[in-house]
Amino acid sequence: MDIRQLRYFVAVAQEANFTRAAELMHISQPGISAQIRQLENDLGATLLDRSGRTVAPTAVGEVVLTHARSVLSSMEALRRAVDEMNGLVRGRLVVGMVTACTVEPLFDALSSFHLAHPGVEISLVEDDSATLVERVRAGSVDLALIGAARRAPEDLDGRQVISEPIVAAVPDGHPLAEKDGVTLAELTAHPLICLPEGTGVRATLDQAAAAHGLTPAVALQASAPAAVANLAERGLGVAVLSATMAAPYPSLRTVTITDADVPAVLALISAQVKSPALRELLRHCRQSFGGSSTPAGAAAGSAHGA
């Protein structure tokens, strides 16, 4: 039994899937399976139930998982203490970003951090915002750029990058195209096109509508804001996007939703316990995004609500 096997076991338990855990740990799926089999042989017990569609710890596995996390946490604390004494920044960071991310200040921060600290390995993962939040909570992602409704999760450290309203976007000739503003009740009378559940813009739409006793019926959904806009351009419905998402499409008229009081938010989130490497990356993020949200907002078009 070694530390590497414990890391693999915790990763599989968190992801509930050998393939996703292998990708996260940069090892082949057969390789991670073999290492966990060896751990089970060393301990003389089956740690994972592989019979279902997802992998889950057995009763023994739950006990081992608790101790494995404790061991790994102690090892990380030991390394942090030594690194801080030596003034070193090294290790590995997993950075999450919303699907179809094109937020250049994040890329600038990663670039400057890598140039300053080439000894730190950076892994990037893409997912919807709700999943990234859970992965930060679980510790499998160190830092994530997410979209949210109103504010970032309060149990995580977060830095708001931009806060803006959702809007309706329609092509010329649509009944809403000549309106200066539309209420949610008027909006939901039309077929809507939006991002899927788990994204910030979708959560913003659902929360704003719920505050008025409405349940929006989304006729079409797509995971990329560009796809949402393109579907609306073709007359298939009203696109609901953040203001900066809708801006790059001159063929669409942007209509204010007058009673949507829940803002769509783009935020950087991280766990409260931070390694020296994560603290340093956050410093680069602060420098890259700056004190104002304007530059980030301008770059947030295709990532804001995912």
mmCIF file of N, CA and C in Angstrom, residues 153-242:
data_model
loop_
_atom_site.group_PDB
_atom_site.id
_atom_site.type_symbol
_atom_site.label_atom_id
_atom_site.label_comp_id
_atom_site.label_asym_id
_atom_site.label_seq_id
_atom_site.Cartn_x
_atom_site.Cartn_y
_atom_site.Cartn_z
ATOM 1 N N PRO A 153 -21.531 30.400 -4.369
ATOM 2 C CA PRO A 153 -21.888 29.663 -3.151
ATOM 3 C C PRO A 153 -21.184 30.243 -1.928
ATOM 4 N N GLU A 154 -21.941 30.444 -0.858
ATOM 5 C CA GLU A 154 -21.396 31.128 0.311
ATOM 6 C C GLU A 154 -20.448 30.269 1.134
ATOM 7 N N ASP A 155 -20.476 28.940 0.942
ATOM 8 C CA ASP A 155 -19.594 28.080 1.728
ATOM 9 C C ASP A 155 -18.203 27.955 1.108
ATOM 10 N N LEU A 156 -17.992 28.590 -0.044
ATOM 11 C CA LEU A 156 -16.695 28.559 -0.708
ATOM 12 C C LEU A 156 -16.153 29.972 -0.819
ATOM 13 N N ASP A 157 -14.834 30.092 -0.870
ATOM 14 C CA ASP A 157 -14.245 31.396 -1.107
ATOM 15 C C ASP A 157 -14.489 31.777 -2.564
ATOM 16 N N GLY A 158 -15.009 32.954 -2.787
ATOM 17 C CA GLY A 158 -15.329 33.347 -4.150
ATOM 18 C C GLY A 158 -14.992 34.793 -4.424
ATOM 19 N N ARG A 159 -14.680 35.073 -5.682
ATOM 20 C CA ARG A 159 -14.428 36.440 -6.136
ATOM 21 C C ARG A 159 -15.312 36.688 -7.348
ATOM 22 N N GLN A 160 -16.263 37.602 -7.204
ATOM 23 C CA GLN A 160 -17.160 37.905 -8.312
ATOM 24 C C GLN A 160 -16.402 38.643 -9.401
ATOM 25 N N VAL A 161 -16.522 38.149 -10.611
ATOM 26 C CA VAL A 161 -15.861 38.767 -11.753
ATOM 27 C C VAL A 161 -16.810 39.728 -12.469
ATOM 28 N N ILE A 162 -18.048 39.326 -12.599
ATOM 29 C CA ILE A 162 -19.039 40.167 -13.262
ATOM 30 C C ILE A 162 -20.420 39.795 -12.759
ATOM 31 N N SER A 163 -21.309 40.789 -12.713
ATOM 32 C CA SER A 163 -22.708 40.572 -12.371
ATOM 33 C C SER A 163 -23.527 41.389 -13.362
ATOM 34 N N GLU A 164 -24.452 40.744 -14.064
ATOM 35 C CA GLU A 164 -25.220 41.425 -15.096
ATOM 36 C C GLU A 164 -26.572 40.745 -15.275
ATOM 37 N N PRO A 165 -27.507 41.408 -15.939
ATOM 38 C CA PRO A 165 -28.844 40.814 -16.111
ATOM 39 C C PRO A 165 -28.870 39.794 -17.245
ATOM 40 N N ILE A 166 -29.896 38.956 -17.206
ATOM 41 C CA ILE A 166 -30.197 38.136 -18.373
ATOM 42 C C ILE A 166 -31.077 38.959 -19.310
ATOM 43 N N VAL A 167 -31.016 38.646 -20.594
ATOM 44 C CA VAL A 167 -31.799 39.376 -21.595
ATOM 45 C C VAL A 167 -32.433 38.377 -22.543
ATOM 46 N N ALA A 168 -33.420 38.851 -23.292
ATOM 47 C CA ALA A 168 -34.006 38.081 -24.381
ATOM 48 C C ALA A 168 -33.347 38.536 -25.678
ATOM 49 N N ALA A 169 -33.099 37.600 -26.589
ATOM 50 C CA ALA A 169 -32.488 37.926 -27.872
ATOM 51 C C ALA A 169 -33.306 37.293 -28.988
ATOM 52 N N VAL A 170 -33.751 38.126 -29.929
ATOM 53 C CA VAL A 170 -34.634 37.649 -30.996
ATOM 54 C C VAL A 170 -34.202 38.239 -32.329
ATOM 55 N N PRO A 171 -34.516 37.580 -33.441
ATOM 56 C CA PRO A 171 -34.191 38.128 -34.758
ATOM 57 C C PRO A 171 -35.215 39.186 -35.175
ATOM 58 N N ASP A 172 -34.870 39.998 -36.174
ATOM 59 C CA ASP A 172 -35.817 40.959 -36.734
ATOM 60 C C ASP A 172 -37.062 40.215 -37.218
ATOM 61 N N GLY A 173 -38.215 40.830 -37.012
ATOM 62 C CA GLY A 173 -39.464 40.215 -37.420
ATOM 63 C C GLY A 173 -40.150 39.444 -36.318
ATOM 64 N N HIS A 174 -39.442 39.157 -35.227
ATOM 65 C CA HIS A 174 -40.072 38.478 -34.090
ATOM 66 C C HIS A 174 -40.996 39.462 -33.372
ATOM 67 N N PRO A 175 -42.107 38.995 -32.799
ATOM 68 C CA PRO A 175 -43.034 39.899 -32.105
ATOM 69 C C PRO A 175 -42.384 40.728 -30.996
ATOM 70 N N LEU A 176 -41.295 40.245 -30.400
ATOM 71 C CA LEU A 176 -40.638 40.991 -29.323
ATOM 72 C C LEU A 176 -39.570 41.949 -29.834
ATOM 73 N N ALA A 177 -39.250 41.886 -31.119
ATOM 74 C CA ALA A 177 -38.091 42.619 -31.636
ATOM 75 C C ALA A 177 -38.250 44.134 -31.522
ATOM 76 N N GLU A 178 -39.470 44.644 -31.585
ATOM 77 C CA GLU A 178 -39.681 46.091 -31.541
ATOM 78 C C GLU A 178 -39.963 46.604 -30.131
ATOM 79 N N LYS A 179 -39.937 45.747 -29.154
ATOM 80 C CA LYS A 179 -40.210 46.154 -27.777
ATOM 81 C C LYS A 179 -38.934 46.649 -27.101
ATOM 82 N N ASP A 180 -39.077 47.670 -26.251
ATOM 83 C CA ASP A 180 -37.946 48.143 -25.463
ATOM 84 C C ASP A 180 -37.702 47.247 -24.254
ATOM 85 N N GLY A 181 -38.759 46.601 -23.783
ATOM 86 C CA GLY A 181 -38.645 45.717 -22.640
ATOM 87 C C GLY A 181 -39.769 44.709 -22.642
ATOM 88 N N VAL A 182 -39.571 43.624 -21.920
ATOM 89 C CA VAL A 182 -40.560 42.558 -21.850
ATOM 90 C C VAL A 182 -40.577 42.012 -20.429
ATOM 91 N N THR A 183 -41.755 41.674 -19.926
ATOM 92 C CA THR A 183 -41.843 41.064 -18.609
ATOM 93 C C THR A 183 -41.603 39.564 -18.736
ATOM 94 N N LEU A 184 -41.330 38.933 -17.619
ATOM 95 C CA LEU A 184 -41.140 37.484 -17.627
ATOM 96 C C LEU A 184 -42.411 36.773 -18.071
ATOM 97 N N ALA A 185 -43.565 37.294 -17.687
ATOM 98 C CA ALA A 185 -44.826 36.676 -18.103
ATOM 99 C C ALA A 185 -44.971 36.742 -19.622
ATOM 100 N N GLU A 186 -44.604 37.891 -20.215
ATOM 101 C CA GLU A 186 -44.660 38.025 -21.673
ATOM 102 C C GLU A 186 -43.622 37.125 -22.344
ATOM 103 N N LEU A 187 -42.442 37.066 -21.725
ATOM 104 C CA LEU A 187 -41.357 36.256 -22.293
ATOM 105 C C LEU A 187 -41.732 34.786 -22.336
ATOM 106 N N THR A 188 -42.276 34.277 -21.236
ATOM 107 C CA THR A 188 -42.549 32.843 -21.137
ATOM 108 C C THR A 188 -43.757 32.413 -21.966
ATOM 109 N N ALA A 189 -44.422 33.375 -22.615
ATOM 110 C CA ALA A 189 -45.489 33.021 -23.544
ATOM 111 C C ALA A 189 -44.931 32.560 -24.886
ATOM 112 N N HIS A 190 -43.610 32.712 -25.077
ATOM 113 C CA HIS A 190 -42.950 32.311 -26.319
ATOM 114 C C HIS A 190 -42.049 31.101 -26.067
ATOM 115 N N PRO A 191 -41.771 30.311 -27.094
ATOM 116 C CA PRO A 191 -40.791 29.215 -26.935
ATOM 117 C C PRO A 191 -39.421 29.800 -26.570
ATOM 118 N N LEU A 192 -38.779 29.228 -25.573
ATOM 119 C CA LEU A 192 -37.490 29.744 -25.100
ATOM 120 C C LEU A 192 -36.357 28.800 -25.491
ATOM 121 N N ILE A 193 -35.194 29.389 -25.721
ATOM 122 C CA ILE A 193 -33.965 28.633 -25.984
ATOM 123 C C ILE A 193 -32.960 29.077 -24.936
ATOM 124 N N CYS A 194 -32.392 28.128 -24.210
ATOM 125 C CA CYS A 194 -31.505 28.505 -23.110
ATOM 126 C C CYS A 194 -30.444 27.435 -22.899
ATOM 127 N N LEU A 195 -29.512 27.732 -22.029
ATOM 128 C CA LEU A 195 -28.514 26.760 -21.606
ATOM 129 C C LEU A 195 -29.177 25.724 -20.699
ATOM 130 N N PRO A 196 -28.567 24.552 -20.524
ATOM 131 C CA PRO A 196 -29.221 23.499 -19.727
ATOM 132 C C PRO A 196 -29.166 23.754 -18.228
ATOM 133 N N GLU A 197 -29.922 22.977 -17.485
ATOM 134 C CA GLU A 197 -29.872 23.042 -16.021
ATOM 135 C C GLU A 197 -28.449 22.749 -15.553
ATOM 136 N N GLY A 198 -28.063 23.402 -14.460
ATOM 137 C CA GLY A 198 -26.696 23.280 -13.972
ATOM 138 C C GLY A 198 -25.826 24.440 -14.396
ATOM 139 N N THR A 199 -26.356 25.318 -15.268
ATOM 140 C CA THR A 199 -25.615 26.487 -15.710
ATOM 141 C C THR A 199 -26.116 27.733 -14.997
ATOM 142 N N GLY A 200 -25.269 28.769 -14.961
ATOM 143 C CA GLY A 200 -25.627 29.978 -14.238
ATOM 144 C C GLY A 200 -26.790 30.727 -14.851
ATOM 145 N N VAL A 201 -26.804 30.872 -16.187
ATOM 146 C CA VAL A 201 -27.895 31.598 -16.835
ATOM 147 C C VAL A 201 -29.220 30.866 -16.653
ATOM 148 N N ARG A 202 -29.186 29.536 -16.749
ATOM 149 C CA ARG A 202 -30.437 28.779 -16.550
ATOM 150 C C ARG A 202 -30.931 28.938 -15.110
ATOM 151 N N ALA A 203 -30.032 28.889 -14.144
ATOM 152 C CA ALA A 203 -30.433 29.086 -12.751
ATOM 153 C C ALA A 203 -30.992 30.484 -12.540
ATOM 154 N N THR A 204 -30.393 31.476 -13.201
ATOM 155 C CA THR A 204 -30.883 32.851 -13.095
ATOM 156 C C THR A 204 -32.294 32.965 -13.654
ATOM 157 N N LEU A 205 -32.521 32.392 -14.828
ATOM 158 C CA LEU A 205 -33.860 32.414 -15.431
ATOM 159 C C LEU A 205 -34.869 31.727 -14.524
ATOM 160 N N ASP A 206 -34.537 30.538 -14.041
ATOM 161 C CA ASP A 206 -35.487 29.767 -13.219
ATOM 162 C C ASP A 206 -35.806 30.497 -11.917
ATOM 163 N N GLN A 207 -34.788 31.078 -11.269
ATOM 164 C CA GLN A 207 -35.021 31.775 -10.007
ATOM 165 C C GLN A 207 -35.829 33.044 -10.210
ATOM 166 N N ALA A 208 -35.511 33.796 -11.263
ATOM 167 C CA ALA A 208 -36.252 35.029 -11.537
ATOM 168 C C ALA A 208 -37.712 34.715 -11.844
ATOM 169 N N ALA A 209 -37.953 33.665 -12.639
ATOM 170 C CA ALA A 209 -39.327 33.290 -12.971
ATOM 171 C C ALA A 209 -40.073 32.795 -11.738
ATOM 172 N N ALA A 210 -39.415 31.982 -10.921
ATOM 173 C CA ALA A 210 -40.055 31.439 -9.721
ATOM 174 C C ALA A 210 -40.500 32.557 -8.778
ATOM 175 N N ALA A 211 -39.731 33.651 -8.720
ATOM 176 C CA ALA A 211 -40.092 34.781 -7.856
ATOM 177 C C ALA A 211 -41.410 35.420 -8.287
ATOM 178 N N HIS A 212 -41.805 35.194 -9.545
ATOM 179 C CA HIS A 212 -43.077 35.725 -10.050
ATOM 180 C C HIS A 212 -44.112 34.625 -10.246
ATOM 181 N N GLY A 213 -43.859 33.447 -9.671
ATOM 182 C CA GLY A 213 -44.798 32.346 -9.765
ATOM 183 C C GLY A 213 -44.873 31.719 -11.145
ATOM 184 N N LEU A 214 -43.802 31.841 -11.917
ATOM 185 C CA LEU A 214 -43.777 31.323 -13.283
ATOM 186 C C LEU A 214 -42.810 30.150 -13.395
ATOM 187 N N THR A 215 -43.116 29.239 -14.285
ATOM 188 C CA THR A 215 -42.211 28.126 -14.591
ATOM 189 C C THR A 215 -41.917 28.166 -16.084
ATOM 190 N N PRO A 216 -40.737 28.659 -16.467
ATOM 191 C CA PRO A 216 -40.437 28.776 -17.900
ATOM 192 C C PRO A 216 -40.328 27.407 -18.557
ATOM 193 N N ALA A 217 -40.922 27.295 -19.737
ATOM 194 C CA ALA A 217 -40.813 26.061 -20.517
ATOM 195 C C ALA A 217 -39.757 26.290 -21.588
ATOM 196 N N VAL A 218 -38.609 25.663 -21.411
ATOM 197 C CA VAL A 218 -37.516 25.813 -22.372
ATOM 198 C C VAL A 218 -37.728 24.790 -23.480
ATOM 199 N N ALA A 219 -37.997 25.287 -24.686
ATOM 200 C CA ALA A 219 -38.283 24.399 -25.808
ATOM 201 C C ALA A 219 -37.034 23.729 -26.342
ATOM 202 N N LEU A 220 -35.928 24.491 -26.389
ATOM 203 C CA LEU A 220 -34.650 23.975 -26.886
ATOM 204 C C LEU A 220 -33.555 24.414 -25.943
ATOM 205 N N GLN A 221 -32.549 23.573 -25.780
ATOM 206 C CA GLN A 221 -31.403 23.957 -24.970
ATOM 207 C C GLN A 221 -30.126 23.465 -25.629
ATOM 208 N N ALA A 222 -29.048 24.196 -25.388
ATOM 209 C CA ALA A 222 -27.742 23.842 -25.933
ATOM 210 C C ALA A 222 -26.684 24.233 -24.910
ATOM 211 N N SER A 223 -25.580 23.503 -24.889
ATOM 212 C CA SER A 223 -24.568 23.720 -23.858
ATOM 213 C C SER A 223 -23.652 24.899 -24.151
ATOM 214 N N ALA A 224 -23.644 25.403 -25.389
ATOM 215 C CA ALA A 224 -22.794 26.537 -25.753
ATOM 216 C C ALA A 224 -23.666 27.751 -26.058
ATOM 217 N N PRO A 225 -23.326 28.922 -25.528
ATOM 218 C CA PRO A 225 -24.108 30.128 -25.819
ATOM 219 C C PRO A 225 -24.218 30.422 -27.311
ATOM 220 N N ALA A 226 -23.155 30.134 -28.076
ATOM 221 C CA ALA A 226 -23.202 30.378 -29.522
ATOM 222 C C ALA A 226 -24.305 29.552 -30.182
ATOM 223 N N ALA A 227 -24.485 28.325 -29.719
ATOM 224 C CA ALA A 227 -25.536 27.470 -30.274
ATOM 225 C C ALA A 227 -26.914 28.013 -29.924
ATOM 226 N N VAL A 228 -27.073 28.511 -28.713
ATOM 227 C CA VAL A 228 -28.348 29.116 -28.306
ATOM 228 C C VAL A 228 -28.678 30.295 -29.225
ATOM 229 N N ALA A 229 -27.681 31.150 -29.452
ATOM 230 C CA ALA A 229 -27.884 32.311 -30.314
ATOM 231 C C ALA A 229 -28.192 31.895 -31.749
ATOM 232 N N ASN A 230 -27.474 30.911 -32.260
ATOM 233 C CA ASN A 230 -27.698 30.473 -33.642
ATOM 234 C C ASN A 230 -29.086 29.882 -33.836
ATOM 235 N N LEU A 231 -29.585 29.172 -32.848
ATOM 236 C CA LEU A 231 -30.943 28.637 -32.934
ATOM 237 C C LEU A 231 -31.971 29.772 -32.957
ATOM 238 N N ALA A 232 -31.729 30.800 -32.150
ATOM 239 C CA ALA A 232 -32.641 31.944 -32.137
ATOM 240 C C ALA A 232 -32.580 32.701 -33.464
ATOM 241 N N GLU A 233 -31.393 32.824 -34.030
ATOM 242 C CA GLU A 233 -31.249 33.492 -35.332
ATOM 243 C C GLU A 233 -32.109 32.828 -36.395
ATOM 244 N N ARG A 234 -32.323 31.544 -36.260
ATOM 245 C CA ARG A 234 -33.098 30.778 -37.239
ATOM 246 C C ARG A 234 -34.588 30.731 -36.913
ATOM 247 N N GLY A 235 -35.005 31.527 -35.922
ATOM 248 C CA GLY A 235 -36.420 31.664 -35.631
ATOM 249 C C GLY A 235 -37.037 30.545 -34.833
ATOM 250 N N LEU A 236 -36.202 29.772 -34.117
ATOM 251 C CA LEU A 236 -36.736 28.622 -33.388
ATOM 252 C C LEU A 236 -37.203 28.976 -31.980
ATOM 253 N N GLY A 237 -37.012 30.213 -31.560
ATOM 254 C CA GLY A 237 -37.453 30.618 -30.240
ATOM 255 C C GLY A 237 -36.711 31.858 -29.780
ATOM 256 N N VAL A 238 -36.984 32.254 -28.535
ATOM 257 C CA VAL A 238 -36.336 33.415 -27.923
ATOM 258 C C VAL A 238 -35.138 32.932 -27.128
ATOM 259 N N ALA A 239 -33.952 33.440 -27.450
ATOM 260 C CA ALA A 239 -32.754 33.081 -26.688
ATOM 261 C C ALA A 239 -32.736 33.845 -25.374
ATOM 262 N N VAL A 240 -32.432 33.150 -24.294
ATOM 263 C CA VAL A 240 -32.229 33.795 -22.999
ATOM 264 C C VAL A 240 -30.760 33.630 -22.645
ATOM 265 N N LEU A 241 -30.044 34.756 -22.600
ATOM 266 C CA LEU A 241 -28.602 34.759 -22.375
ATOM 267 C C LEU A 241 -28.250 35.895 -21.430
ATOM 268 N N SER A 242 -27.018 35.926 -20.961
ATOM 269 C CA SER A 242 -26.555 37.102 -20.230
ATOM 270 C C SER A 242 -26.313 38.215 -21.243
#
